[in-house]
Amino acid sequence: MKFSIDKHEKYVVLGMDEVKFTNENTPKLKSEFILLNAEGFRNIVLDLSSIKQCDDSQDLSSLLVGDRLCKKANGLFIVTGVNDVVAKILKMSNLDQSLTIVSKLDEATDLIFMDEIEKELLGGVDLG
């Protein structure tokens, strides 16, 4: 599986450089989520804009690994660049209910920065 990684201070963008999302490339994707999380990235944006074909919702369930890792680290896992084919499978499998999906990369980065600002503000407030 080929992908590009664009690391930033508060987040990382993982772009899939494949046309098909299959059960052959999902284990590598899961491994990459785990590696990025171990490096300290709690906010991961997965760009699926190059994906044109996905035959099975089982393949897309690998995205839940990234989502769980980010949530556990108190971060966000955001999927962007979803085409109609992938969106249909996400909807059929109810993954669209579990994942944060936005249409454009800049929307994902805006969400991350708003979330980070909110955490900083709430972190500075003594609620006790």
PDB file of C-alpha atoms in Angstrom:
ATOM      1  CA  MET A   1       0.000   0.000   0.000  1.00  0.00           C
ATOM      2  CA  LYS A   2       1.257   3.423  -0.895  1.00  0.00           C
ATOM      3  CA  PHE A   3       0.414   6.500   1.087  1.00  0.00           C
ATOM      4  CA  SER A   4       1.743   9.951   1.781  1.00  0.00           C
ATOM      5  CA  ILE A   5       2.259  11.359   5.241  1.00  0.00           C
ATOM      6  CA  ASP A   6       2.181  15.078   5.926  1.00  0.00           C
ATOM      7  CA  LYS A   7       3.097  15.772   9.554  1.00  0.00           C
ATOM      8  CA  HIS A   8       2.163  19.012  11.293  1.00  0.00           C
ATOM      9  CA  GLU A   9       2.515  20.184  14.871  1.00  0.00           C
ATOM     10  CA  LYS A  10      -1.050  19.329  15.965  1.00  0.00           C
ATOM     11  CA  TYR A  11      -2.027  16.671  13.413  1.00  0.00           C
ATOM     12  CA  VAL A  12      -0.932  14.380  10.617  1.00  0.00           C
ATOM     13  CA  VAL A  13      -2.542  13.885   7.213  1.00  0.00           C
ATOM     14  CA  LEU A  14      -2.386  10.369   5.849  1.00  0.00           C
ATOM     15  CA  GLY A  15      -3.191  10.308   2.143  1.00  0.00           C
ATOM     16  CA  MET A  16      -3.872   7.007   0.450  1.00  0.00           C
ATOM     17  CA  ASP A  17      -2.147   6.762  -2.917  1.00  0.00           C
ATOM     18  CA  GLU A  18      -4.197   3.791  -4.048  1.00  0.00           C
ATOM     19  CA  VAL A  19      -7.265   3.508  -6.248  1.00  0.00           C
ATOM     20  CA  LYS A  20      -8.804   0.516  -4.452  1.00  0.00           C
ATOM     21  CA  PHE A  21      -9.481   0.019  -0.776  1.00  0.00           C
ATOM     22  CA  THR A  22      -9.104  -3.727  -0.237  1.00  0.00           C
ATOM     23  CA  ASN A  23      -8.481  -6.263   2.512  1.00  0.00           C
ATOM     24  CA  GLU A  24      -4.941  -6.549   1.138  1.00  0.00           C
ATOM     25  CA  ASN A  25      -4.011  -2.975   1.978  1.00  0.00           C
ATOM     26  CA  THR A  26      -6.004  -2.424   5.184  1.00  0.00           C
ATOM     27  CA  PRO A  27      -3.525  -4.186   7.533  1.00  0.00           C
ATOM     28  CA  LYS A  28      -0.815  -1.738   6.424  1.00  0.00           C
ATOM     29  CA  LEU A  29      -3.178   1.141   7.044  1.00  0.00           C
ATOM     30  CA  LYS A  30      -3.953  -0.118  10.567  1.00  0.00           C
ATOM     31  CA  SER A  31      -0.209  -0.446  11.232  1.00  0.00           C
ATOM     32  CA  GLU A  32       0.344   3.116  10.085  1.00  0.00           C
ATOM     33  CA  PHE A  33      -2.368   4.379  12.457  1.00  0.00           C
ATOM     34  CA  ILE A  34      -0.639   2.563  15.325  1.00  0.00           C
ATOM     35  CA  LEU A  35       2.802   3.949  14.373  1.00  0.00           C
ATOM     36  CA  LEU A  36       1.544   7.523  14.065  1.00  0.00           C
ATOM     37  CA  ASN A  37      -0.241   7.237  17.394  1.00  0.00           C
ATOM     38  CA  ALA A  38       2.930   5.840  19.014  1.00  0.00           C
ATOM     39  CA  GLU A  39       4.835   8.857  17.628  1.00  0.00           C
ATOM     40  CA  GLY A  40       2.478  11.072  19.626  1.00  0.00           C
ATOM     41  CA  PHE A  41      -0.014  12.107  16.965  1.00  0.00           C
ATOM     42  CA  ARG A  42      -3.467  12.166  18.531  1.00  0.00           C
ATOM     43  CA  ASN A  43      -5.138  13.910  15.584  1.00  0.00           C
ATOM     44  CA  ILE A  44      -5.118  11.966  12.313  1.00  0.00           C
ATOM     45  CA  VAL A  45      -6.752  13.040   9.057  1.00  0.00           C
ATOM     46  CA  LEU A  46      -7.218  10.269   6.508  1.00  0.00           C
ATOM     47  CA  ASP A  47      -7.584  11.547   2.950  1.00  0.00           C
ATOM     48  CA  LEU A  48      -9.450   9.036   0.778  1.00  0.00           C
ATOM     49  CA  SER A  49      -9.744  11.275  -2.297  1.00  0.00           C
ATOM     50  CA  SER A  50      -7.703   8.871  -4.465  1.00  0.00           C
ATOM     51  CA  ILE A  51      -9.885   5.868  -3.560  1.00  0.00           C
ATOM     52  CA  LYS A  52     -12.291   5.069  -6.387  1.00  0.00           C
ATOM     53  CA  GLN A  53     -13.304   1.532  -5.455  1.00  0.00           C
ATOM     54  CA  CYS A  54     -14.166  -0.329  -2.282  1.00  0.00           C
ATOM     55  CA  ASP A  55     -16.016  -3.607  -2.413  1.00  0.00           C
ATOM     56  CA  ASP A  56     -16.506  -4.486   1.219  1.00  0.00           C
ATOM     57  CA  SER A  57     -17.444  -2.695   4.413  1.00  0.00           C
ATOM     58  CA  GLN A  58     -15.005  -5.006   6.246  1.00  0.00           C
ATOM     59  CA  ASP A  59     -12.180  -3.134   4.512  1.00  0.00           C
ATOM     60  CA  LEU A  60     -13.498   0.189   5.768  1.00  0.00           C
ATOM     61  CA  SER A  61     -13.860  -1.129   9.314  1.00  0.00           C
ATOM     62  CA  SER A  62     -10.082  -0.670   9.573  1.00  0.00           C
ATOM     63  CA  LEU A  63     -10.859   3.031   9.948  1.00  0.00           C
ATOM     64  CA  LEU A  64     -12.320   2.268  13.363  1.00  0.00           C
ATOM     65  CA  VAL A  65      -8.809   1.377  14.554  1.00  0.00           C
ATOM     66  CA  GLY A  66      -7.641   4.898  13.788  1.00  0.00           C
ATOM     67  CA  ASP A  67     -10.748   6.352  15.391  1.00  0.00           C
ATOM     68  CA  ARG A  68     -10.271   4.347  18.612  1.00  0.00           C
ATOM     69  CA  LEU A  69      -6.573   5.243  18.876  1.00  0.00           C
ATOM     70  CA  CYS A  70      -7.261   8.953  18.447  1.00  0.00           C
ATOM     71  CA  LYS A  71     -10.156   8.959  20.914  1.00  0.00           C
ATOM     72  CA  LYS A  72      -8.047   7.096  23.466  1.00  0.00           C
ATOM     73  CA  ALA A  73      -5.371   9.782  23.078  1.00  0.00           C
ATOM     74  CA  ASN A  74      -8.042  12.505  23.484  1.00  0.00           C
ATOM     75  CA  GLY A  75      -7.739  13.494  19.824  1.00  0.00           C
ATOM     76  CA  LEU A  76      -9.709  13.399  16.595  1.00  0.00           C
ATOM     77  CA  PHE A  77      -9.765  10.969  13.687  1.00  0.00           C
ATOM     78  CA  ILE A  78     -11.234  12.628  10.613  1.00  0.00           C
ATOM     79  CA  VAL A  79     -11.908  11.116   7.204  1.00  0.00           C
ATOM     80  CA  THR A  80     -11.986  13.393   4.164  1.00  0.00           C
ATOM     81  CA  GLY A  81     -12.178  13.044   0.396  1.00  0.00           C
ATOM     82  CA  VAL A  82     -14.912  10.399   0.472  1.00  0.00           C
ATOM     83  CA  ASN A  83     -16.451   9.747  -2.945  1.00  0.00           C
ATOM     84  CA  ASP A  84     -19.994   8.474  -3.594  1.00  0.00           C
ATOM     85  CA  VAL A  85     -18.958   4.802  -3.788  1.00  0.00           C
ATOM     86  CA  VAL A  86     -17.170   4.854  -0.434  1.00  0.00           C
ATOM     87  CA  ALA A  87     -19.876   7.035   1.143  1.00  0.00           C
ATOM     88  CA  LYS A  88     -22.517   4.481   0.164  1.00  0.00           C
ATOM     89  CA  ILE A  89     -20.592   1.635   1.839  1.00  0.00           C
ATOM     90  CA  LEU A  90     -19.920   3.765   4.932  1.00  0.00           C
ATOM     91  CA  LYS A  91     -23.645   4.478   5.167  1.00  0.00           C
ATOM     92  CA  MET A  92     -24.696   0.838   4.613  1.00  0.00           C
ATOM     93  CA  SER A  93     -22.355  -0.340   7.354  1.00  0.00           C
ATOM     94  CA  ASN A  94     -23.314   2.545   9.693  1.00  0.00           C
ATOM     95  CA  LEU A  95     -19.659   3.592   9.869  1.00  0.00           C
ATOM     96  CA  ASP A  96     -20.790   7.078   8.882  1.00  0.00           C
ATOM     97  CA  GLN A  97     -22.401   7.265  12.338  1.00  0.00           C
ATOM     98  CA  SER A  98     -19.139   6.424  14.136  1.00  0.00           C
ATOM     99  CA  LEU A  99     -16.590   8.364  12.109  1.00  0.00           C
ATOM    100  CA  THR A 100     -16.095  12.094  11.670  1.00  0.00           C
ATOM    101  CA  ILE A 101     -16.343  12.693   7.929  1.00  0.00           C
ATOM    102  CA  VAL A 102     -15.825  16.047   6.233  1.00  0.00           C
ATOM    103  CA  SER A 103     -15.687  16.890   2.547  1.00  0.00           C
ATOM    104  CA  LYS A 104     -12.446  18.895   2.414  1.00  0.00           C
ATOM    105  CA  LEU A 105      -9.046  18.821   4.089  1.00  0.00           C
ATOM    106  CA  ASP A 106      -9.322  22.423   5.293  1.00  0.00           C
ATOM    107  CA  GLU A 107     -12.549  21.524   7.121  1.00  0.00           C
ATOM    108  CA  ALA A 108     -10.665  18.741   8.903  1.00  0.00           C
ATOM    109  CA  THR A 109      -7.850  21.052   9.973  1.00  0.00           C
ATOM    110  CA  ASP A 110     -10.379  23.657  11.163  1.00  0.00           C
ATOM    111  CA  LEU A 111     -12.089  21.001  13.305  1.00  0.00           C
ATOM    112  CA  ILE A 112      -8.763  19.960  14.814  1.00  0.00           C
ATOM    113  CA  PHE A 113      -7.717  23.509  15.653  1.00  0.00           C
ATOM    114  CA  MET A 114     -11.122  24.320  17.188  1.00  0.00           C
ATOM    115  CA  ASP A 115     -10.925  21.134  19.258  1.00  0.00           C
ATOM    116  CA  GLU A 116      -7.384  21.937  20.415  1.00  0.00           C
ATOM    117  CA  ILE A 117      -8.372  25.493  21.402  1.00  0.00           C
ATOM    118  CA  GLU A 118     -11.383  24.167  23.302  1.00  0.00           C
ATOM    119  CA  LYS A 119      -9.184  21.677  25.187  1.00  0.00           C
ATOM    120  CA  GLU A 120      -6.701  24.411  26.066  1.00  0.00           C
ATOM    121  CA  LEU A 121      -9.485  26.690  27.330  1.00  0.00           C
ATOM    122  CA  LEU A 122     -11.161  23.933  29.326  1.00  0.00           C
ATOM    123  CA  GLY A 123      -7.799  22.735  30.601  1.00  0.00           C
ATOM    124  CA  GLY A 124      -7.170  26.170  32.055  1.00  0.00           C
ATOM    125  CA  VAL A 125     -10.511  26.281  33.896  1.00  0.00           C
ATOM    126  CA  ASP A 126     -10.735  24.893  37.404  1.00  0.00           C
ATOM    127  CA  LEU A 127     -14.103  23.154  37.579  1.00  0.00           C
ATOM    128  CA  GLY A 128     -13.514  21.824  41.085  1.00  0.00           C
TER     129      GLY A 128
END
